[in-house]
Amino acid sequence: MRRLRKVLSIGLVASVLAGCSTLSENMRVPGLDEYNDDSKRSRVRGRLTGEDGILLFGNDRNSGGQRGGGASEQSGIGVNAYLWRASLDTLSFMPLASADPFGGVLITDWYSPPGTTGERFRATAYILGRQLRSDGVRIAIFRQELRGNAWVDVPVSAGTASELEDQVLNRARELRSQATAASR
Amino acid sequence: MRKILLGTTAVVGAALLGNVAQAQTAPTVRVGGYFEFAGGYVDDTADRNAVTVAAGTAGAARTVNRDKIDFKTDAEIVVIVAGKAANGLSYGAQVELQIDNFIPQAATTAGTGVDTDEAWGFISSPTLGTLQFGDQDSAASQMAVSLPGAVAQLGMSGQWDEFVALAADGNRYLVNDINDGSDATKIIYMSPQFFGFDFGVSFAPNGREGEEYRTVSSGLTAATQTLQRNPNDSIRNELSGAIRYRGSFGNIGVTAGLAAHRADAQANNAALQDVTEYQAGLNVTGFGLTVGGMYRWGKYGGTTRTPLAAGRDGSTTWGLGATYVTGAIAVGAFYAKAERDNGGTAADRTQTVWGLGTSYTLAPGMDLFANYSNIVDKNIAGGVAGSNGPGGANRNIDVFVIGTRLTF
């Protein structure tokens, strides 16, 4: 019975996650540029300044990657800005221990998912270059379990790291498309 | 093993939820805008012998034609403010300053005055949708699906109208999309998009925009003031809404929409009907080619949201159009026809317009464009029956426009 309940709960979690991803993939809030604009300005493709208006005040977070997703010089960091920001966004649910935007290394502190006090995770992300490429990010996951009073290293499911890498790449793609849309 | 799976699933799940966390963005202030120069060649039957030259040193009194060639400039400066709060809400405002194309009658003022066009703010939630408020186009106008053509700098009435004289009934063009709410101060809600569908609604209590409206003809007093809350002043309780679908099937993109608008007529005239307008549109895009059509119908007069006199039938507009974009070059064409009931036993006014246009993107943000429009008007109310001269009921117009527009 207990076993059955466990299987059911796993099934429930899986279906809720699947449901979330289906809805989240098909739901979004349209940008302001997706509505009709009767201004003559909106009928010209592109902008002479390369971005939508001339920045008078404030910092432009999108200007770092408008040149084919590869530029990182403008953003002042040593690795691809989209992958870096995507890694930060993706791993932000864990406490950060160290982040080096020049070397492209991001190390989290130990983190226990809610309800599982007996195990904890730690992640390390490496951004491998200045280009926005699918092999531009590597993530390593470490897992420990509490046995008695000591934390013991235990193996991690093989797909976890690559799933997180997929999340980073998806987020990077989102950021890039947002920046491209903003510069149109 | 199951425990490993469960634990690692929780980590990935947490990462998924973690994506919702939004980075705060300090507000930015930008200035953008455009400048346009256009030259027009106008051949209009209503221009023939339209101007009277008084007797004097130039000779006896006589009538002459209007000139066929004119130039015009247009410009707009836009201030754009945008930021994002730590809770994920985006916010901002946009104020557009335009060179107004209306020159006061009986005045020698140049058409170079500057006033505000749209001026509005917004708050957008990543899950709940976007709220816009201010002097902004209605939800119906922002989401209606119309003819493709913007990319070729070609619109049903967007290129030729400012080069031609008013018709006898005061309307230059009838072919037009659902009214844009004339920037009356309003609130607008735009929903998130679910599986390609989204909708919007907007409400304006009256037809006025800006800070305050009171008629000031000669000294403002308590007795002479007309507030914008006065039910005699303008149409009221404007409610508009639209639903649209955007999706792609293979390489074919589809956009379809239905937009609607209603408003109460001015309270001081029982002989006016309340305004209703509807517009259905469909665009299909693939391989650079976009083909689309629109049909607009309802109880509206004039060019836009003017109430119809009691007893008059509804108005209609329909159109078909296509654009093709290849590299820096876009070409387009359209055909559109509109009808208005002239009341009583008078025949309906009809306006038929077709146009061809092309634009060339010289640099990102700079277009050169040229277009030709042919307009045939029949049964203009108040016009001289059978005449296609000035003040006549019929009219034929050819307009050729060439120009450039740069945006920043």
Coordinates of C-alpha atoms in Angstrom, one line a residue, chain B residues 14-405:
Chain B
A14 CA 13.1 23.7 -8.5
A15 CA 15.2 24.9 -11.5
L16 CA 12.1 25.1 -13.6
L17 CA 10.3 27.2 -11.0
G18 CA 13.5 29.2 -10.5
N19 CA 13.1 30.4 -14.1
V20 CA 10.2 32.4 -13.0
A21 CA 12.4 34.6 -10.8
Q22 CA 13.0 37.8 -12.6
A23 CA 16.0 40.1 -12.5
Q24 CA 15.1 43.6 -11.5
T25 CA 16.0 46.2 -14.2
A26 CA 16.5 49.8 -13.3
P27 CA 14.3 52.0 -15.5
T28 CA 15.7 53.3 -18.7
V29 CA 14.7 56.5 -20.5
R30 CA 15.1 56.5 -24.3
V31 CA 14.2 59.0 -27.0
G32 CA 13.2 57.8 -30.4
G33 CA 11.2 59.1 -33.3
Y34 CA 10.9 59.4 -37.0
F35 CA 11.2 62.0 -39.8
E36 CA 9.4 61.7 -43.1
F37 CA 9.6 63.7 -46.4
A38 CA 7.2 62.9 -49.2
G39 CA 6.4 64.5 -52.5
G40 CA 3.0 63.9 -54.1
Y41 CA 1.6 64.2 -57.6
V42 CA -2.2 64.6 -57.4
D43 CA -4.6 64.4 -60.3
D44 CA -8.1 65.0 -58.8
T45 CA -11.2 65.9 -60.7
A46 CA -12.3 68.0 -57.8
D47 CA -9.2 70.2 -58.2
R48 CA -10.3 71.4 -61.7
N49 CA -11.4 75.0 -61.6
A50 CA -11.6 74.7 -57.8
V51 CA -9.9 78.0 -57.0
T52 CA -11.3 81.4 -57.8
V53 CA -8.9 84.2 -58.7
A54 CA -10.5 87.6 -58.0
A55 CA -10.5 90.3 -60.6
G56 CA -7.5 92.6 -60.3
T57 CA -4.2 93.3 -61.8
A58 CA -4.0 89.7 -62.9
G59 CA -7.0 90.2 -65.1
A60 CA -10.6 89.4 -65.0
A61 CA -12.1 87.0 -62.3
R62 CA -11.6 83.4 -63.3
T63 CA -11.3 79.9 -61.9
V64 CA -8.0 77.9 -62.0
N65 CA -6.9 74.4 -61.1
R66 CA -5.1 73.5 -58.0
D67 CA -1.4 72.7 -58.5
K68 CA -0.7 69.0 -59.0
I69 CA 2.5 68.8 -57.0
D70 CA 3.1 69.2 -53.3
F71 CA 5.8 68.3 -50.7
K72 CA 5.2 67.6 -47.0
T73 CA 7.2 66.7 -44.0
D74 CA 6.1 64.8 -40.9
A75 CA 8.0 64.0 -37.7
E76 CA 7.5 62.6 -34.2
I77 CA 9.6 62.4 -31.1
V78 CA 8.9 59.6 -28.7
V79 CA 10.1 59.4 -25.1
I80 CA 10.1 55.8 -23.9
V81 CA 10.5 54.9 -20.2
A82 CA 10.7 51.2 -19.2
G83 CA 11.8 49.2 -16.2
K84 CA 11.2 46.0 -14.3
A85 CA 10.6 45.6 -10.6
A86 CA 12.1 42.7 -8.5
N87 CA 8.7 41.0 -8.4
G88 CA 8.7 40.6 -12.2
L89 CA 6.3 43.4 -13.1
S90 CA 7.4 45.5 -16.1
Y91 CA 6.4 49.1 -16.1
G92 CA 6.8 52.2 -18.2
A93 CA 5.4 55.1 -20.1
Q94 CA 5.5 56.5 -23.6
V95 CA 4.9 60.1 -24.6
E96 CA 4.8 60.9 -28.3
L97 CA 5.2 64.4 -29.5
Q98 CA 4.0 64.9 -33.1
I99 CA 4.0 67.6 -35.7
D100 CA 0.3 68.0 -36.2
N101 CA -1.0 67.9 -39.7
F102 CA -4.0 70.0 -38.9
I103 CA -3.7 73.6 -39.8
P104 CA -6.3 75.8 -38.1
Q105 CA -8.9 77.1 -40.6
A106 CA -9.0 80.8 -41.2
A107 CA -5.5 81.1 -39.9
T108 CA -2.2 81.5 -41.6
T109 CA -0.3 79.3 -39.1
A110 CA 2.1 76.9 -40.6
G111 CA 1.5 73.2 -40.2
T112 CA 4.4 72.9 -37.8
G113 CA 2.8 72.9 -34.4
V114 CA 3.7 70.2 -31.9
D115 CA 1.3 68.4 -29.7
T116 CA 1.0 65.1 -28.0
D117 CA -0.1 62.0 -29.9
E118 CA -0.3 59.0 -27.7
A119 CA 0.7 59.5 -24.1
W120 CA 0.3 56.4 -21.9
G121 CA 1.7 54.2 -19.2
F122 CA 1.7 50.5 -18.6
I123 CA 2.2 47.7 -16.0
S124 CA 2.8 44.2 -17.3
S125 CA 2.8 41.0 -15.3
P126 CA 4.6 38.0 -16.7
T127 CA 1.5 35.9 -15.8
L128 CA -1.5 38.2 -15.6
G129 CA -1.2 40.3 -18.8
T130 CA -0.7 44.0 -19.5
L131 CA -2.6 47.0 -18.3
Q132 CA -2.2 50.2 -20.3
F133 CA -3.7 53.5 -19.3
G134 CA -3.7 56.9 -20.9
D135 CA -4.2 58.5 -24.3
Q136 CA -3.7 55.3 -26.3
D137 CA -5.3 53.4 -29.1
S138 CA -8.2 51.2 -28.1
A139 CA -7.9 47.4 -27.6
A140 CA -9.9 46.8 -30.8
S141 CA -7.5 48.9 -32.8
Q142 CA -4.3 47.5 -31.2
M143 CA -5.4 43.9 -31.9
A144 CA -7.5 44.1 -35.1
V145 CA -6.3 42.2 -38.1
S146 CA -6.2 44.2 -41.3
L147 CA -4.7 44.2 -44.7
P148 CA -0.9 43.6 -44.9
G149 CA 0.8 46.7 -46.4
A150 CA 2.6 48.5 -43.6
V151 CA 5.9 46.9 -44.7
A152 CA 5.5 48.4 -48.1
Q153 CA 4.5 51.7 -46.6
L154 CA 1.1 51.2 -48.2
G155 CA -2.2 51.6 -46.4
M156 CA -5.8 51.9 -47.5
S157 CA -5.9 55.5 -46.6
G158 CA -2.6 56.2 -45.1
Q159 CA -0.6 57.6 -48.0
W160 CA -2.9 59.6 -50.3
D161 CA -5.3 61.3 -47.9
E162 CA -3.2 64.2 -46.8
F163 CA -2.6 65.3 -50.4
V164 CA -6.2 65.6 -51.4
A165 CA -9.0 68.1 -50.6
L166 CA -12.1 67.3 -48.5
A167 CA -15.1 66.0 -50.3
A168 CA -18.5 67.8 -50.1
D169 CA -19.5 65.8 -47.1
G170 CA -16.3 66.6 -45.2
N171 CA -14.7 63.2 -45.5
R172 CA -11.7 62.5 -47.7
Y173 CA -11.5 58.8 -47.1
L174 CA -14.0 56.2 -46.1
V175 CA -11.9 53.1 -46.5
N176 CA -10.4 52.5 -43.0
D177 CA -9.9 50.0 -40.2
I178 CA -12.0 49.9 -37.1
N179 CA -11.6 53.2 -35.2
D180 CA -8.6 53.6 -32.9
G181 CA -10.5 55.4 -30.2
S182 CA -8.9 58.7 -31.2
D183 CA -6.5 58.5 -28.3
A184 CA -9.4 59.3 -25.9
T185 CA -8.1 58.8 -22.3
K186 CA -8.8 55.1 -21.5
I187 CA -7.8 52.0 -19.7
I188 CA -6.8 48.9 -21.7
Y189 CA -6.3 45.3 -20.5
M190 CA -4.4 42.9 -22.7
S191 CA -4.4 39.2 -21.8
P192 CA -1.6 36.7 -21.9
Q193 CA -1.5 34.5 -24.9
F194 CA -2.8 31.0 -24.5
F195 CA -2.1 28.5 -27.2
G196 CA -1.9 31.3 -29.7
F197 CA -5.1 33.1 -28.5
D198 CA -5.1 36.4 -26.7
F199 CA -7.7 39.1 -26.1
G200 CA -8.0 42.7 -25.0
V201 CA -10.6 45.1 -23.7
S202 CA -10.6 48.9 -23.2
F203 CA -12.9 51.5 -21.8
A204 CA -13.1 55.3 -22.2
P205 CA -15.7 57.2 -20.3
N206 CA -15.8 59.9 -23.0
G207 CA -14.2 61.0 -26.3
R208 CA -11.7 63.5 -24.9
E209 CA -8.0 63.1 -24.3
G210 CA -5.4 64.9 -22.3
E211 CA -5.4 66.7 -19.0
E212 CA -8.8 68.6 -19.1
Y213 CA -11.2 69.7 -21.7
R214 CA -13.3 72.9 -21.5
T215 CA -14.3 74.9 -24.5
V216 CA -12.7 78.3 -24.4
S217 CA -14.0 80.5 -27.2
S218 CA -14.1 83.8 -25.5
G219 CA -13.4 83.8 -21.9
L220 CA -14.2 80.8 -19.7
T221 CA -17.0 81.2 -17.2
A222 CA -19.1 78.8 -15.2
A223 CA -21.9 79.3 -17.6
T224 CA -19.9 78.7 -20.8
Q225 CA -17.7 75.8 -19.7
T226 CA -18.2 72.4 -21.3
L227 CA -16.5 69.7 -19.2
Q228 CA -15.5 66.5 -20.8
R229 CA -17.9 64.8 -18.4
N230 CA -20.8 66.7 -20.1
P231 CA -22.9 64.0 -21.8
N232 CA -23.6 66.5 -24.7
D233 CA -19.9 66.9 -25.4
S234 CA -18.8 63.7 -27.1
I235 CA -19.7 60.0 -27.5
R236 CA -19.5 58.3 -24.2
N237 CA -18.9 54.9 -22.5
E238 CA -16.7 53.6 -25.3
L239 CA -16.1 49.9 -24.9
S240 CA -13.9 48.0 -27.3
G241 CA -12.5 44.5 -27.3
A242 CA -10.8 42.1 -29.6
I243 CA -9.7 38.5 -29.8
R244 CA -7.0 37.2 -32.1
Y245 CA -5.2 34.0 -32.9
R246 CA -1.6 33.9 -34.1
G247 CA 0.0 30.6 -35.0
S248 CA 2.1 28.8 -37.5
F249 CA 1.6 25.5 -39.4
G250 CA 4.9 24.4 -40.9
N251 CA 6.2 27.4 -42.7
I252 CA 2.8 29.1 -42.9
G253 CA 1.9 31.8 -40.4
V254 CA -1.8 32.6 -39.7
T255 CA -3.2 35.6 -37.9
A256 CA -7.0 36.0 -37.5
G257 CA -8.9 38.4 -35.4
L258 CA -12.3 39.8 -34.5
A259 CA -12.6 43.3 -33.0
A260 CA -15.6 45.2 -31.8
H261 CA -16.4 48.7 -30.5
R262 CA -19.5 50.4 -29.1
A263 CA -20.3 53.8 -27.7
D264 CA -23.3 55.9 -26.6
A265 CA -24.1 58.8 -28.9
Q266 CA -24.2 62.3 -27.5
A267 CA -27.1 62.8 -25.2
N268 CA -28.3 66.1 -26.7
N269 CA -29.3 64.6 -30.0
A270 CA -32.0 62.0 -30.0
A271 CA -31.7 61.7 -33.8
L272 CA -28.3 59.9 -33.5
Q273 CA -27.8 56.1 -33.2
D274 CA -25.3 54.6 -30.8
V275 CA -22.0 53.6 -32.4
T276 CA -21.2 49.9 -33.1
E277 CA -18.3 48.7 -35.1
Y278 CA -17.0 45.2 -35.9
Q279 CA -14.0 44.1 -37.9
A280 CA -12.9 40.6 -38.9
G281 CA -9.6 40.0 -40.5
L282 CA -7.3 37.2 -41.7
N283 CA -3.6 37.2 -42.7
V284 CA -1.7 34.2 -44.1
T285 CA 2.1 34.5 -44.4
G286 CA 4.6 32.2 -46.0
F287 CA 7.9 32.4 -47.9
G288 CA 7.9 36.2 -47.8
L289 CA 4.3 36.5 -49.2
T290 CA 1.5 37.8 -47.0
V291 CA -2.1 37.7 -48.2
G292 CA -4.9 39.2 -46.1
G293 CA -8.4 40.5 -46.1
M294 CA -10.7 42.5 -43.7
Y295 CA -14.4 43.2 -43.4
R296 CA -15.7 45.9 -41.2
W297 CA -19.3 46.7 -40.5
G298 CA -21.6 48.4 -38.1
K299 CA -23.4 51.6 -37.2
Y300 CA -20.7 54.2 -37.8
G301 CA -20.5 57.3 -40.0
G302 CA -17.9 59.7 -41.2
T303 CA -14.4 58.1 -41.5
T304 CA -14.5 56.7 -38.0
R305 CA -16.6 56.5 -34.9
T306 CA -19.1 59.3 -35.7
P307 CA -22.7 58.3 -34.7
L308 CA -25.1 57.8 -37.7
A309 CA -28.3 59.8 -38.0
A310 CA -31.4 57.8 -37.0
G311 CA -32.9 55.7 -39.7
R312 CA -29.7 55.2 -41.6
D313 CA -28.4 51.8 -42.4
G314 CA -25.0 50.6 -41.2
S315 CA -21.8 51.2 -43.1
T316 CA -19.3 48.6 -44.5
T317 CA -15.7 48.4 -45.6
W318 CA -13.9 45.5 -47.1
G319 CA -10.5 45.0 -48.6
L320 CA -8.0 42.5 -49.9
G321 CA -4.3 42.9 -50.0
A322 CA -0.9 41.2 -50.4
T323 CA 2.7 42.1 -49.7
Y324 CA 5.9 40.3 -50.7
V325 CA 9.2 40.9 -49.0
T326 CA 12.5 39.8 -50.3
G327 CA 15.6 41.2 -48.7
A328 CA 15.5 44.9 -48.5
I329 CA 12.6 45.3 -51.0
A330 CA 9.0 45.0 -50.1
V331 CA 6.1 45.4 -52.6
G332 CA 2.4 45.4 -51.9
A333 CA -1.0 45.9 -53.4
F334 CA -4.6 46.3 -52.2
Y335 CA -8.2 46.8 -53.2
A336 CA -10.8 48.2 -50.8
K337 CA -14.3 49.5 -51.0
A338 CA -16.5 51.3 -48.5
E339 CA -20.2 52.3 -48.4
R340 CA -22.2 54.8 -46.4
D341 CA -26.0 55.3 -46.3
N342 CA -26.7 58.9 -47.4
G343 CA -30.2 58.8 -45.8
G344 CA -33.6 59.0 -47.3
T345 CA -33.8 57.8 -50.9
A346 CA -30.4 59.1 -51.8
A347 CA -28.0 56.5 -53.2
D348 CA -25.2 55.3 -50.9
R349 CA -21.9 56.9 -51.1
T350 CA -19.2 54.4 -52.3
Q351 CA -15.5 54.8 -52.3
T352 CA -13.3 52.3 -54.2
V353 CA -9.5 52.5 -53.7
W354 CA -6.8 50.4 -55.1
G355 CA -3.1 50.9 -54.7
L356 CA 0.4 49.6 -55.5
G357 CA 3.5 50.4 -53.4
T358 CA 7.1 49.5 -52.8
S359 CA 9.6 50.3 -50.2
Y360 CA 13.4 49.8 -50.1
T361 CA 15.2 49.6 -46.8
L362 CA 18.3 51.7 -47.5
A363 CA 19.7 51.0 -44.0
P364 CA 18.1 49.6 -40.9
G365 CA 15.7 52.4 -39.9
M366 CA 15.6 54.2 -43.3
D367 CA 13.1 53.4 -46.0
L368 CA 12.6 54.9 -49.5
F369 CA 9.1 54.4 -50.7
A370 CA 6.9 55.0 -53.7
N371 CA 3.2 54.2 -54.2
Y372 CA 0.3 54.9 -56.4
S373 CA -3.4 55.0 -55.3
N374 CA -6.5 55.3 -57.4
I375 CA -9.7 56.5 -55.7
V376 CA -13.2 56.6 -57.2
D377 CA -15.9 58.3 -55.2
K378 CA -19.6 58.1 -56.1
N379 CA -22.7 59.8 -54.6
I380 CA -20.9 62.1 -52.1
A381 CA -23.6 63.6 -49.8
G382 CA -24.2 67.3 -50.5
G383 CA -22.4 67.1 -53.8
V384 CA -23.7 68.3 -57.2
A385 CA -25.4 65.3 -58.8
G386 CA -23.8 64.1 -61.9
S387 CA -20.7 66.4 -61.5
N388 CA -17.2 65.2 -60.8
G389 CA -15.8 68.7 -60.5
P390 CA -15.3 70.7 -57.3
G391 CA -18.3 70.2 -55.0
G392 CA -19.5 67.4 -57.2
A393 CA -21.1 64.1 -56.1
N394 CA -18.5 62.0 -58.0
R395 CA -14.8 62.2 -58.0
N396 CA -11.8 60.4 -59.5
I397 CA -8.3 60.8 -57.9
D398 CA -4.9 59.5 -58.8
V399 CA -2.1 60.1 -56.3
F400 CA 1.5 59.2 -56.7
V401 CA 3.7 59.5 -53.7
I402 CA 7.5 59.2 -53.3
G403 CA 9.3 59.8 -50.1
T404 CA 11.7 58.6 -47.4
R405 CA 11.2 57.9 -43.7

